[in-house]
mmCIF file of C-alpha atoms and ligand atoms in Angstrom:
data_model
loop_
_atom_site.group_PDB
_atom_site.id
_atom_site.type_symbol
_atom_site.label_atom_id
_atom_site.label_comp_id
_atom_site.label_asym_id
_atom_site.label_seq_id
_atom_site.Cartn_x
_atom_site.Cartn_y
_atom_site.Cartn_z
ATOM 1 C CA MET A 1 -32.472 7.401 5.738
ATOM 2 C CA LYS A 2 -35.724 9.047 4.778
ATOM 3 C CA ILE A 3 -35.439 10.768 1.415
ATOM 4 C CA THR A 4 -37.243 14.083 1.213
ATOM 5 C CA SER A 5 -35.575 15.374 -1.940
ATOM 6 C CA ALA A 6 -33.297 14.041 -4.645
ATOM 7 C CA GLU A 7 -32.350 16.401 -7.434
ATOM 8 C CA TYR A 8 -30.111 16.179 -10.453
ATOM 9 C CA LEU A 9 -27.634 19.045 -10.397
ATOM 10 C CA LYS A 10 -25.458 18.771 -13.481
ATOM 11 C CA ALA A 11 -22.984 16.837 -15.605
ATOM 12 C CA ALA A 12 -19.346 17.833 -15.776
ATOM 13 C CA VAL A 13 -15.992 16.700 -17.101
ATOM 14 C CA LYS A 14 -13.559 19.136 -15.480
ATOM 15 C CA PRO A 15 -13.135 20.955 -12.172
ATOM 16 C CA ASP A 16 -14.370 24.381 -13.256
ATOM 17 C CA GLN A 17 -17.679 22.714 -14.172
ATOM 18 C CA PHE A 18 -18.124 20.905 -10.852
ATOM 19 C CA PRO A 19 -20.963 22.382 -8.796
ATOM 20 C CA GLU A 20 -19.956 24.531 -5.883
ATOM 21 C CA THR A 21 -21.209 22.822 -2.779
ATOM 22 C CA ALA A 22 -19.936 22.362 0.741
ATOM 23 C CA LEU A 23 -22.146 19.317 1.323
ATOM 24 C CA PRO A 24 -20.338 16.067 2.109
ATOM 25 C CA GLU A 25 -19.956 14.282 -1.210
ATOM 26 C CA VAL A 26 -20.079 10.546 -1.941
ATOM 27 C CA ALA A 27 -18.805 9.225 -5.273
ATOM 28 C CA PHE A 28 -19.850 5.897 -6.809
ATOM 29 C CA ALA A 29 -17.263 4.113 -8.937
ATOM 30 C CA GLY A 30 -17.000 0.782 -10.687
ATOM 31 C CA ARG A 31 -16.819 -1.022 -13.990
ATOM 32 C CA SER A 32 -19.172 -0.221 -16.779
ATOM 33 C CA ASN A 33 -22.572 -1.883 -16.347
ATOM 34 C CA VAL A 34 -21.815 -3.063 -12.797
ATOM 35 C CA GLY A 35 -24.901 -1.239 -11.496
ATOM 36 C CA LYS A 36 -23.667 2.144 -10.199
ATOM 37 C CA SER A 37 -26.634 4.172 -11.393
ATOM 38 C CA SER A 38 -29.099 1.500 -10.222
ATOM 39 C CA LEU A 39 -27.482 1.530 -6.780
ATOM 40 C CA ILE A 40 -27.870 5.305 -6.506
ATOM 41 C CA ASN A 41 -31.536 5.034 -7.480
ATOM 42 C CA THR A 42 -32.071 2.330 -4.855
ATOM 43 C CA LEU A 43 -30.390 4.411 -2.150
ATOM 44 C CA VAL A 44 -32.660 7.375 -2.806
ATOM 45 C CA HIS A 45 -35.816 5.405 -3.628
ATOM 46 C CA ARG A 46 -36.121 6.944 -7.069
ATOM 47 C CA LYS A 47 -36.540 4.763 -10.120
ATOM 48 C CA LYS A 48 -34.988 7.089 -12.640
ATOM 49 C CA LEU A 49 -32.865 9.716 -10.930
ATOM 50 C CA ALA A 50 -29.617 8.300 -12.303
ATOM 51 C CA GLN A 51 -29.843 6.975 -15.848
ATOM 52 C CA THR A 52 -29.495 3.228 -16.077
ATOM 53 C CA SER A 53 -29.189 1.039 -19.108
ATOM 54 C CA ALA A 54 -28.650 -2.511 -20.267
ATOM 55 C CA THR A 55 -26.025 -1.082 -22.639
ATOM 56 C CA PRO A 56 -22.649 -0.742 -20.914
ATOM 57 C CA GLY A 57 -20.923 2.602 -21.027
ATOM 58 C CA LYS A 58 -24.057 4.669 -20.551
ATOM 59 C CA THR A 59 -22.663 7.081 -17.991
ATOM 60 C CA ARG A 60 -19.958 9.060 -19.784
ATOM 61 C CA LEU A 61 -19.799 12.221 -17.734
ATOM 62 C CA ILE A 62 -19.552 12.952 -14.033
ATOM 63 C CA HIS A 63 -23.120 13.434 -12.813
ATOM 64 C CA PHE A 64 -23.906 15.340 -9.607
ATOM 65 C CA TYR A 65 -27.023 14.969 -7.439
ATOM 66 C CA ASP A 66 -28.279 16.768 -4.336
ATOM 67 C CA ILE A 67 -29.825 14.409 -1.770
ATOM 68 C CA ASN A 68 -31.984 15.941 0.964
ATOM 69 C CA HIS A 69 -29.762 19.065 0.804
ATOM 70 C CA ARG A 70 -27.569 16.987 3.132
ATOM 71 C CA PHE A 71 -25.347 15.033 0.738
ATOM 72 C CA SER A 72 -24.000 15.385 -2.725
ATOM 73 C CA PHE A 73 -23.866 12.135 -4.733
ATOM 74 C CA VAL A 74 -21.672 11.628 -7.773
ATOM 75 C CA ASP A 75 -22.244 8.997 -10.444
ATOM 76 C CA LEU A 76 -18.834 8.423 -12.037
ATOM 77 C CA PRO A 77 -18.466 7.009 -15.549
ATOM 78 C CA GLY A 78 -17.678 3.296 -15.548
ATOM 79 C CA TYR A 79 -14.338 1.894 -16.627
ATOM 80 C CA GLY A 80 -13.225 -1.231 -18.409
ATOM 81 C CA TYR A 81 -15.790 -1.473 -21.183
ATOM 82 C CA ALA A 82 -13.933 -2.816 -24.208
ATOM 83 C CA LYS A 83 -16.327 -1.494 -26.830
ATOM 84 C CA VAL A 84 -15.918 2.199 -26.128
ATOM 85 C CA SER A 85 -13.201 3.824 -28.221
ATOM 86 C CA ALA A 86 -9.599 3.772 -27.040
ATOM 87 C CA GLU A 87 -9.779 7.559 -26.957
ATOM 88 C CA THR A 88 -12.710 7.489 -24.517
ATOM 89 C CA GLN A 89 -11.035 4.843 -22.374
ATOM 90 C CA ARG A 90 -7.873 6.939 -22.181
ATOM 91 C CA SER A 91 -9.804 10.034 -21.146
ATOM 92 C CA TRP A 92 -11.504 8.199 -18.257
ATOM 93 C CA ARG A 93 -8.481 8.088 -16.007
ATOM 94 C CA PRO A 94 -7.403 11.754 -15.970
ATOM 95 C CA MET A 95 -11.030 12.876 -15.733
ATOM 96 C CA VAL A 96 -11.849 10.680 -12.757
ATOM 97 C CA GLU A 97 -8.486 11.075 -11.018
ATOM 98 C CA ARG A 98 -8.734 14.853 -11.287
ATOM 99 C CA TYR A 99 -12.157 14.684 -9.714
ATOM 100 C CA LEU A 100 -11.120 12.305 -6.906
ATOM 101 C CA GLN A 101 -7.973 14.226 -6.028
ATOM 102 C CA GLY A 102 -9.302 17.723 -6.286
ATOM 103 C CA ARG A 103 -12.643 17.584 -4.532
ATOM 104 C CA PRO A 104 -12.334 19.007 -1.015
ATOM 105 C CA ASN A 105 -15.822 17.934 0.131
ATOM 106 C CA LEU A 106 -15.399 14.280 -0.997
ATOM 107 C CA VAL A 107 -15.918 12.110 2.117
ATOM 108 C CA LEU A 108 -16.342 8.617 0.649
ATOM 109 C CA VAL A 109 -15.873 6.626 -2.535
ATOM 110 C CA VAL A 110 -18.183 3.638 -2.898
ATOM 111 C CA VAL A 111 -16.448 1.087 -5.126
ATOM 112 C CA ILE A 112 -19.009 -1.227 -6.670
ATOM 113 C CA LEU A 113 -18.210 -4.771 -7.767
ATOM 114 C CA ASP A 114 -20.353 -7.498 -9.330
ATOM 115 C CA ILE A 115 -20.595 -10.269 -6.727
ATOM 116 C CA ARG A 116 -20.467 -12.906 -9.473
ATOM 117 C CA ARG A 117 -17.064 -11.814 -10.781
ATOM 118 C CA ASP A 118 -13.571 -11.616 -9.403
ATOM 119 C CA PRO A 119 -12.303 -8.038 -9.321
ATOM 120 C CA ALA A 120 -10.449 -7.190 -12.539
ATOM 121 C CA GLY A 121 -7.133 -5.386 -12.879
ATOM 122 C CA ASP A 122 -8.967 -2.064 -13.215
ATOM 123 C CA ASP A 123 -10.830 -2.622 -9.940
ATOM 124 C CA ILE A 124 -7.668 -3.496 -8.076
ATOM 125 C CA ALA A 125 -5.821 -0.535 -9.589
ATOM 126 C CA LEU A 126 -8.592 1.805 -8.421
ATOM 127 C CA ALA A 127 -8.573 0.331 -4.902
ATOM 128 C CA GLU A 128 -4.793 0.721 -4.685
ATOM 129 C CA TRP A 129 -4.940 4.245 -6.052
ATOM 130 C CA LEU A 130 -7.553 5.242 -3.450
ATOM 131 C CA SER A 131 -5.498 3.702 -0.627
ATOM 132 C CA HIS A 132 -2.352 5.395 -1.885
ATOM 133 C CA HIS A 133 -4.088 8.790 -1.913
ATOM 134 C CA ARG A 134 -5.678 8.065 1.478
ATOM 135 C CA ILE A 135 -9.183 8.552 0.137
ATOM 136 C CA ARG A 136 -11.788 6.847 2.315
ATOM 137 C CA HIS A 137 -13.539 4.090 0.387
ATOM 138 C CA LEU A 138 -15.540 0.915 0.816
ATOM 139 C CA PHE A 139 -16.587 -2.000 -1.386
ATOM 140 C CA ILE A 140 -20.085 -3.038 -2.346
ATOM 141 C CA LEU A 141 -20.868 -6.398 -3.931
ATOM 142 C CA THR A 142 -23.945 -5.786 -5.995
ATOM 143 C CA LYS A 143 -26.394 -7.990 -7.936
ATOM 144 C CA ALA A 144 -26.469 -10.230 -4.842
ATOM 145 C CA ASP A 145 -30.022 -11.261 -5.830
ATOM 146 C CA LYS A 146 -28.448 -13.393 -8.567
ATOM 147 C CA LEU A 147 -26.827 -15.799 -6.086
ATOM 148 C CA SER A 148 -27.914 -18.242 -3.392
ATOM 149 C CA GLY A 149 -26.599 -18.224 0.188
ATOM 150 C CA ASN A 150 -23.703 -20.609 -0.324
ATOM 151 C CA GLU A 151 -22.552 -19.016 -3.539
ATOM 152 C CA ARG A 152 -22.619 -15.621 -1.866
ATOM 153 C CA ARG A 153 -20.306 -16.751 0.914
ATOM 154 C CA ASN A 154 -17.885 -18.287 -1.559
ATOM 155 C CA ARG A 155 -17.895 -15.267 -3.816
ATOM 156 C CA ARG A 156 -17.457 -12.847 -0.936
ATOM 157 C CA GLN A 157 -14.431 -14.764 0.316
ATOM 158 C CA SER A 158 -12.892 -14.995 -3.123
ATOM 159 C CA ILE A 159 -13.319 -11.255 -3.718
ATOM 160 C CA ARG A 160 -11.907 -10.480 -0.290
ATOM 161 C CA THR A 161 -8.811 -12.524 -1.053
ATOM 162 C CA ARG A 162 -8.334 -10.922 -4.443
ATOM 163 C CA LEU A 163 -8.680 -7.399 -3.051
ATOM 164 C CA GLY A 164 -6.589 -8.158 0.032
ATOM 165 C CA THR A 165 -9.312 -6.640 2.212
ATOM 166 C CA PRO A 166 -8.645 -7.165 5.924
ATOM 167 C CA GLU A 167 -11.093 -9.513 7.721
ATOM 168 C CA GLY A 168 -12.342 -6.630 9.865
ATOM 169 C CA GLN A 169 -13.516 -4.611 6.870
ATOM 170 C CA GLU A 170 -16.982 -5.496 5.722
ATOM 171 C CA LEU A 171 -17.874 -6.098 2.088
ATOM 172 C CA ILE A 172 -21.512 -5.045 1.867
ATOM 173 C CA LEU A 173 -23.826 -7.220 -0.219
ATOM 174 C CA PHE A 174 -26.305 -5.184 -2.205
ATOM 175 C CA SER A 175 -29.166 -5.611 -4.632
ATOM 176 C CA ALA A 176 -30.961 -2.927 -6.575
ATOM 177 C CA ARG A 177 -33.698 -5.505 -7.170
ATOM 178 C CA THR A 178 -34.500 -6.324 -3.548
ATOM 179 C CA GLY A 179 -33.056 -3.331 -1.680
ATOM 180 C CA GLU A 180 -30.750 -5.596 0.316
ATOM 181 C CA GLY A 181 -27.784 -3.658 1.703
ATOM 182 C CA ARG A 182 -29.445 -0.267 1.383
ATOM 183 C CA ASP A 183 -29.579 0.452 5.121
ATOM 184 C CA ALA A 184 -26.045 -0.823 5.721
ATOM 185 C CA LEU A 185 -24.690 1.443 3.007
ATOM 186 C CA TRP A 186 -26.594 4.470 4.296
ATOM 187 C CA LYS A 187 -25.054 3.884 7.718
ATOM 188 C CA GLU A 188 -21.580 4.040 6.205
ATOM 189 C CA ILE A 189 -22.443 7.151 4.198
ATOM 190 C CA GLN A 190 -23.768 8.933 7.266
ATOM 191 C CA ALA A 191 -20.709 7.975 9.303
ATOM 192 C CA ALA A 192 -18.420 9.300 6.560
ATOM 193 C CA GLY A 193 -20.474 12.499 6.395
ATOM 194 C CA ARG A 194 -20.081 13.060 10.112
ATOM 195 C CA SER A 195 -16.352 12.424 10.073
ATOM 196 C CA GLY A 196 -15.752 14.678 7.084
ATOM 197 C CA GLY A 197 -13.990 11.833 5.305
ATOM 198 C CA GLU A 198 -11.384 11.078 7.966
ATOM 199 C CA ALA A 199 -10.908 7.309 8.205
HETATM 200 P P1 GTP B 1 -22.663 2.475 -16.822
HETATM 201 O O1 GTP B 1 -23.284 3.786 -16.494
HETATM 202 O O2 GTP B 1 -22.851 2.037 -18.225
HETATM 203 O O3 GTP B 1 -21.231 2.387 -16.392
HETATM 204 O O4 GTP B 1 -23.471 1.334 -15.999
HETATM 205 P P2 GTP B 1 -23.894 1.335 -14.462
HETATM 206 O O5 GTP B 1 -22.782 0.801 -13.639
HETATM 207 O O6 GTP B 1 -24.461 2.650 -14.055
HETATM 208 O O7 GTP B 1 -25.013 0.200 -14.461
HETATM 209 P P3 GTP B 1 -26.621 0.358 -14.473
HETATM 210 O O8 GTP B 1 -27.084 0.843 -13.152
HETATM 211 O O9 GTP B 1 -27.031 1.123 -15.680
HETATM 212 O O10 GTP B 1 -27.065 -1.178 -14.579
HETATM 213 C C1 GTP B 1 -26.630 -2.015 -15.616
HETATM 214 C C2 GTP B 1 -27.565 -3.225 -15.759
HETATM 215 O O11 GTP B 1 -27.508 -4.036 -14.579
HETATM 216 C C3 GTP B 1 -29.038 -2.826 -15.904
HETATM 217 O O12 GTP B 1 -29.625 -3.722 -16.828
HETATM 218 C C4 GTP B 1 -29.610 -3.040 -14.511
HETATM 219 O O13 GTP B 1 -30.986 -3.346 -14.499
HETATM 220 C C5 GTP B 1 -28.782 -4.221 -14.006
HETATM 221 N N1 GTP B 1 -28.653 -4.205 -12.523
HETATM 222 C C6 GTP B 1 -28.124 -3.215 -11.784
HETATM 223 N N2 GTP B 1 -28.136 -3.517 -10.460
HETATM 224 C C7 GTP B 1 -28.686 -4.751 -10.359
HETATM 225 C C8 GTP B 1 -28.973 -5.637 -9.243
HETATM 226 O O14 GTP B 1 -28.717 -5.350 -8.064
HETATM 227 N N3 GTP B 1 -29.542 -6.846 -9.546
HETATM 228 C C9 GTP B 1 -29.818 -7.220 -10.822
HETATM 229 N N4 GTP B 1 -30.351 -8.433 -10.998
HETATM 230 N N5 GTP B 1 -29.574 -6.416 -11.885
HETATM 231 C C10 GTP B 1 -29.014 -5.206 -11.680
HETATM 232 MG MG1 MG B 2 -24.475 4.441 -15.049
#
């Protein structure tokens, strides 16, 4: 996908603040610090469109971006970071669930996992919740640059088992460092855009 424009639209916490757009929308979800914002920047070939940080819990609000006037991208706040206050952790769920359930133009949720770690309870709960609500989603294993070939295969299999992902469903390896997986993910995004989110 050739990127001709990538623009930050706004930050929001509740539906009446979400931008009005009919563009197919793709949301990026995952644990705090897993690399959501970095993945968005890699997809759109911009170093600093989405704010990244070595400090977990950076993305607190729901951030909206316009990509090529063709797609809307959404950087969701990360979950599972122990050091943010209990209050903030409690507010994550209703905020994100309200977004995921109430967004008519949402065509795909990209769930991002760290290839080095087994999915945690939060990851599995999100995957089950998305399946239950019949929201189209796929899994990305990021930070793949940190592992060698053999380790990658082992980790991918272990994550597949833990998630209960069927053999036919691909788990895309990704790296914001090397750009690996970028084209494969764009293919999925474009397919979801064409189908309007129908599986
Ligand atoms: P929150 O917004 O806090 O939830 O974090 P996030 O999921 O948006 O993560 P972010 O993109 O800010 O990245 C967190 C850290 O991981 C940063 O130090 C990144 O440089 C690093 N990182 C992200 N993706 C990769 C990757 O593919 N490879 C490597 N080696 N490091 C990565
Ligand atoms: Mg972020």
